[in-house]
């Protein structure tokens, strides 16, 4: 299986629950450990050799464009000759990101998640692969991407969704005979699997999407489920979305302590 499977990242939403940050930038550009969240997501896939990224832009998409257009300039050691404006990258500036390929696609300001995927149809058709990855631009995890892909191939369904069990917001009390026998601070929930947002999809899935006003999480996924074409890959490891300021603080706190469970790369 070629590693040139495209990785589609939905990064066009307005992120209204993080208005403190998203008033100035799109949610995937919010910094975690000094890097935009979308960079962390891309590093996960790139670690496993998947470096073709199709970014579904919308709200403040120009900031994502500018970040990647200026990536070399801002993240390399360079020699700048002021008179000629000649720029030379220095020897110690090599980075893993050199081989990344990015499609920066304007998918509209108000387009729903399904509609954003549908707008990528011609580019996905040109990729030469029937399959593609898809995820949201606001969550990190230590998912074993090759294992997810192998699981999808074994089951042969049109779609695979990664299920996760998020950490509880509250401490768990183990109660016996009227006494607390154990206390666990904010454990991972023992039930209640949810959509973790890391998908493997066949391009035929796009045929189930009506248009810009289609939410991928409603009609298409419900239809795939009814058809028996939606497999589920259960991820027991780390996963964390960033929907609220509390969750942003949590991710930055983990980064500051050196405990970065989603960082599978060196």
Short mmCIF file of C-alpha atoms in Angstrom, two decimals:
data_model
loop_
_atom_site.label_atom_id
_atom_site.label_comp_id
_atom_site.label_asym_id
_atom_site.label_seq_id
_atom_site.Cartn_x
_atom_site.Cartn_y
_atom_site.Cartn_z
CA UNK A 1 0.00 0.00 0.00
CA UNK A 2 1.49 3.29 -1.09
CA UNK A 3 2.09 5.95 1.54
CA UNK A 4 0.73 8.57 -0.86
CA UNK A 5 -2.73 8.31 0.66
CA UNK A 6 -3.97 11.89 1.06
CA UNK A 7 -4.63 13.20 4.55
CA UNK A 8 -7.63 15.53 4.56
CA UNK A 9 -7.83 17.95 7.49
CA UNK A 10 -11.00 19.92 8.15
CA UNK A 11 -9.86 23.35 9.28
CA UNK A 12 -12.49 25.81 8.07
CA UNK A 13 -14.84 26.11 11.05
CA UNK A 14 -15.21 29.19 13.23
CA UNK A 15 -14.53 27.57 16.61
CA UNK A 16 -17.03 29.76 18.46
CA UNK A 17 -16.49 28.05 21.81
CA UNK A 18 -12.90 29.28 21.77
CA UNK A 19 -13.78 32.86 20.88
CA UNK A 20 -10.92 34.18 23.05
CA UNK A 21 -8.52 32.73 20.46
CA UNK A 22 -10.53 32.25 17.29
CA UNK A 23 -11.47 35.90 17.04
CA UNK A 24 -7.94 36.37 15.73
CA UNK A 25 -7.06 33.02 14.08
CA UNK A 26 -8.70 29.77 12.94
CA UNK A 27 -8.80 27.08 15.59
CA UNK A 28 -6.13 24.85 13.93
CA UNK A 29 -3.69 27.77 14.19
CA UNK A 30 -4.00 28.09 17.97
CA UNK A 31 -0.59 27.44 19.50
CA UNK A 32 0.19 24.37 21.60
CA UNK A 33 3.78 24.28 22.77
CA UNK A 34 4.62 27.16 20.43
CA UNK A 35 3.33 25.38 17.30
CA UNK A 36 -0.12 25.50 15.67
CA UNK A 37 -2.33 22.56 16.58
CA UNK A 38 -2.58 21.56 12.90
CA UNK A 39 1.21 21.10 12.82
CA UNK A 40 0.96 18.53 15.63
CA UNK A 41 -1.71 16.62 13.69
CA UNK A 42 0.36 16.67 10.52
CA UNK A 43 3.47 15.50 12.39
CA UNK A 44 1.54 12.43 13.59
CA UNK A 45 0.71 11.37 10.04
CA UNK A 46 4.13 12.34 8.69
CA UNK A 47 5.81 10.19 11.34
CA UNK A 48 4.23 7.18 9.66
CA UNK A 49 5.11 8.34 6.14
CA UNK A 50 1.87 10.05 5.13
CA UNK A 51 2.91 13.50 3.94
CA UNK A 52 0.28 14.53 1.36
CA UNK A 53 -2.06 16.94 3.12
CA UNK A 54 -5.27 18.44 1.75
CA UNK A 55 -6.37 21.29 4.00
CA UNK A 56 -10.04 22.34 3.81
CA UNK A 57 -9.80 26.08 4.40
CA UNK A 58 -12.59 28.44 5.36
CA UNK A 59 -12.70 30.88 8.27
CA UNK A 60 -9.46 32.93 8.29
CA UNK A 61 -7.90 30.43 5.92
CA UNK A 62 -5.44 33.04 4.73
CA UNK A 63 -3.57 32.69 8.05
CA UNK A 64 -3.03 28.99 7.39
CA UNK A 65 -1.82 29.80 3.87
CA UNK A 66 0.61 32.42 5.18
CA UNK A 67 1.97 30.09 7.86
CA UNK A 68 2.92 27.39 5.38
CA UNK A 69 4.05 29.73 2.61
CA UNK A 70 6.49 31.30 5.11
CA UNK A 71 7.37 28.03 6.84
CA UNK A 72 10.90 27.82 5.44
CA UNK A 73 11.62 31.45 6.26
CA UNK A 74 10.40 31.18 9.84
CA UNK A 75 11.81 27.76 10.72
CA UNK A 76 15.20 27.66 8.99
CA UNK A 77 18.62 29.04 9.75
CA UNK A 78 19.30 31.31 6.78
CA UNK A 79 21.90 33.66 5.36
CA UNK A 80 20.22 36.86 4.10
CA UNK A 81 22.24 39.25 1.94
CA UNK A 82 20.49 42.58 2.37
CA UNK A 83 21.74 44.21 -0.80
CA UNK A 84 20.74 41.48 -3.26
CA UNK A 85 18.01 40.03 -1.02
CA UNK A 86 19.57 36.66 -1.73
CA UNK A 87 18.57 33.98 0.76
CA UNK A 88 20.65 30.84 1.39
CA UNK A 89 19.44 28.06 3.65
CA UNK A 90 22.27 26.97 5.95
CA UNK A 91 23.44 23.39 6.29
CA UNK A 92 21.90 22.76 9.68
CA UNK A 93 18.41 23.66 8.54
CA UNK A 94 17.22 20.27 7.30
CA UNK A 95 13.80 19.26 8.60
CA UNK A 96 11.44 16.33 8.19
CA UNK A 97 8.83 18.73 6.83
CA UNK A 98 10.81 19.25 3.62
CA UNK A 99 8.92 16.44 1.86
CA UNK A 100 5.42 17.52 2.90
CA UNK A 101 3.03 18.35 0.05
CA UNK A 102 0.07 20.62 0.81
CA UNK A 103 -3.13 21.29 -1.09
CA UNK A 104 -4.56 24.53 0.33
CA UNK A 105 -8.20 24.45 -0.79
CA UNK A 106 -10.78 27.16 -0.13
CA UNK A 107 -13.93 25.21 0.80
CA UNK A 108 -16.04 28.21 1.77
CA UNK A 109 -16.79 30.24 4.87
CA UNK A 110 -20.11 28.62 5.79
CA UNK A 111 -19.71 25.12 4.33
CA UNK A 112 -20.52 22.18 6.61
CA UNK A 113 -18.05 19.33 7.21
CA UNK A 114 -19.54 17.03 4.59
CA UNK A 115 -19.62 19.80 2.03
CA UNK A 116 -15.95 20.53 2.63
CA UNK A 117 -15.06 16.90 1.89
CA UNK A 118 -17.25 16.94 -1.22
CA UNK A 119 -15.42 20.00 -2.57
CA UNK A 120 -12.18 18.02 -2.52
CA UNK A 121 -13.58 15.35 -4.88
CA UNK A 122 -11.59 16.42 -7.99
CA UNK A 123 -8.32 16.62 -6.08
CA UNK A 124 -8.89 13.26 -4.41
CA UNK A 125 -9.67 11.74 -7.81
CA UNK A 126 -6.33 13.04 -9.11
CA UNK A 127 -4.43 11.55 -6.17
CA UNK A 128 -4.40 8.06 -7.67
CA UNK A 129 -5.70 6.50 -4.46
CA UNK A 130 -9.22 5.23 -3.79
CA UNK A 131 -8.67 5.72 -0.05
CA UNK A 132 -7.89 8.78 2.01
CA UNK A 133 -7.55 9.73 5.64
CA UNK A 134 -9.74 12.46 7.11
CA UNK A 135 -9.67 14.18 10.46
CA UNK A 136 -10.56 17.40 12.22
CA UNK A 137 -8.08 20.19 12.81
CA UNK A 138 -8.75 20.45 16.54
CA UNK A 139 -7.66 17.20 18.19
CA UNK A 140 -4.47 15.25 18.89
CA UNK A 141 -3.88 11.59 19.64
CA UNK A 142 -1.18 8.92 19.64
CA UNK A 143 -3.08 6.72 17.20
CA UNK A 144 -1.05 4.09 15.35
CA UNK A 145 -1.98 5.25 11.84
CA UNK A 146 -0.67 2.14 10.01
CA UNK A 147 -2.70 -0.07 12.38
CA UNK A 148 -5.79 2.04 11.67
CA UNK A 149 -5.22 1.64 7.92
CA UNK A 150 -4.55 -2.11 8.21
CA UNK A 151 -7.77 -2.50 10.21
CA UNK A 152 -9.70 -0.68 7.49
CA UNK A 153 -8.23 -2.87 4.75
CA UNK A 154 -9.03 -6.08 6.65
CA UNK A 155 -12.69 -5.16 6.99
CA UNK A 156 -13.10 -3.88 3.44
CA UNK A 157 -15.81 -1.36 4.33
CA UNK A 158 -16.28 2.04 2.74
CA UNK A 159 -15.40 3.86 5.96
CA UNK A 160 -13.68 3.36 9.29
CA UNK A 161 -14.14 5.71 12.23
CA UNK A 162 -11.81 5.79 15.20
CA UNK A 163 -13.65 5.49 18.52
CA UNK A 164 -12.09 6.95 21.66
CA UNK A 165 -12.95 7.15 25.33
CA UNK A 166 -12.21 10.68 26.56
CA UNK A 167 -11.00 11.42 30.04
CA UNK A 168 -13.69 12.31 32.53
CA UNK A 169 -13.84 15.93 33.71
CA UNK A 170 -14.32 14.69 37.27
CA UNK A 171 -12.57 12.37 39.70
CA UNK A 172 -13.92 8.83 39.99
CA UNK A 173 -14.97 7.54 43.39
CA UNK A 174 -14.82 3.82 44.17
CA UNK A 175 -17.52 3.40 46.82
CA UNK A 176 -17.97 0.33 49.02
CA UNK A 177 -20.05 -0.01 52.20
CA UNK A 178 -20.53 3.73 52.43
CA UNK A 179 -16.81 4.55 52.20
CA UNK A 180 -14.60 5.72 49.37
CA UNK A 181 -12.22 2.82 48.76
CA UNK A 182 -10.30 4.46 45.94
CA UNK A 183 -10.15 7.80 44.17
CA UNK A 184 -8.84 8.31 40.65
CA UNK A 185 -8.35 11.85 39.37
CA UNK A 186 -10.02 12.38 35.97
CA UNK A 187 -9.72 8.81 34.65
CA UNK A 188 -10.43 7.69 31.12
CA UNK A 189 -14.12 6.79 30.99
CA UNK A 190 -14.81 3.05 31.08
CA UNK A 191 -17.73 3.34 28.66
CA UNK A 192 -19.17 5.81 26.22
CA UNK A 193 -17.11 5.48 23.06
CA UNK A 194 -17.29 8.62 20.90
CA UNK A 195 -16.21 9.69 17.43
CA UNK A 196 -12.51 10.49 17.73
CA UNK A 197 -12.33 12.09 14.29
CA UNK A 198 -9.65 9.95 12.64
CA UNK A 199 -11.22 8.32 9.57
CA UNK A 200 -10.19 6.13 6.68
CA UNK A 201 -12.59 6.67 3.79
CA UNK A 202 -13.14 5.34 0.29
CA UNK A 203 -13.82 8.01 -2.31
CA UNK A 204 -17.25 6.42 -2.88
CA UNK A 205 -18.25 7.95 0.47
CA UNK A 206 -18.34 11.34 -1.27
CA UNK A 207 -21.33 10.11 -3.30
CA UNK A 208 -23.37 10.10 -0.07
CA UNK A 209 -22.73 13.81 0.52
CA UNK A 210 -25.36 16.13 -0.91
CA UNK A 211 -23.56 19.45 -0.94
CA UNK A 212 -22.30 22.39 1.10
CA UNK A 213 -25.04 22.14 3.74
CA UNK A 214 -24.40 18.46 4.52
CA UNK A 215 -22.86 17.66 7.88
CA UNK A 216 -20.63 14.61 7.53
CA UNK A 217 -21.54 13.55 11.07
CA UNK A 218 -25.26 13.32 10.28
CA UNK A 219 -26.60 11.92 6.99
CA UNK A 220 -23.44 10.35 5.48
CA UNK A 221 -22.24 8.57 8.64
CA UNK A 222 -25.79 7.51 9.53
CA UNK A 223 -26.29 6.13 6.04
CA UNK A 224 -22.97 4.28 6.11
CA UNK A 225 -23.96 2.77 9.46
CA UNK A 226 -27.36 1.66 8.11
CA UNK A 227 -25.61 0.10 5.08
CA UNK A 228 -23.21 -1.85 7.31
CA UNK A 229 -20.32 0.03 5.69
CA UNK A 230 -18.95 1.83 8.78
CA UNK A 231 -16.28 -0.09 10.69
CA UNK A 232 -15.00 1.12 14.05
CA UNK A 233 -11.39 1.11 15.19
CA UNK A 234 -11.19 1.39 18.98
CA UNK A 235 -8.27 3.48 20.21
CA UNK A 236 -7.41 2.90 23.87
CA UNK A 237 -4.55 5.38 24.00
CA UNK A 238 -4.34 9.14 24.35
CA UNK A 239 -6.83 11.42 22.61
CA UNK A 240 -7.77 15.01 23.36
CA UNK A 241 -9.88 17.50 21.47
CA UNK A 242 -9.56 21.26 21.89
CA UNK A 243 -13.09 22.64 21.99
CA UNK A 244 -12.75 24.89 25.04
CA UNK A 245 -10.19 27.15 26.67
CA UNK A 246 -9.87 24.61 29.50
CA UNK A 247 -8.80 21.97 26.98
CA UNK A 248 -6.31 24.37 25.37
CA UNK A 249 -4.80 25.01 28.79
CA UNK A 250 -4.60 21.24 29.41
CA UNK A 251 -2.67 20.62 26.18
CA UNK A 252 -0.25 23.46 26.88
CA UNK A 253 0.21 22.25 30.45
CA UNK A 254 1.09 18.76 29.21
CA UNK A 255 3.56 20.26 26.76
CA UNK A 256 5.18 22.45 29.41
CA UNK A 257 5.75 19.47 31.72
CA UNK A 258 7.33 17.40 28.95
CA UNK A 259 4.49 14.89 29.11
CA UNK A 260 3.34 15.01 25.49
CA UNK A 261 1.55 11.69 24.91
CA UNK A 262 0.57 12.54 21.34
CA UNK A 263 4.17 13.23 20.31
CA UNK A 264 5.13 9.93 18.70
CA UNK A 265 7.85 11.55 16.58
CA UNK A 266 11.38 12.46 17.70
#
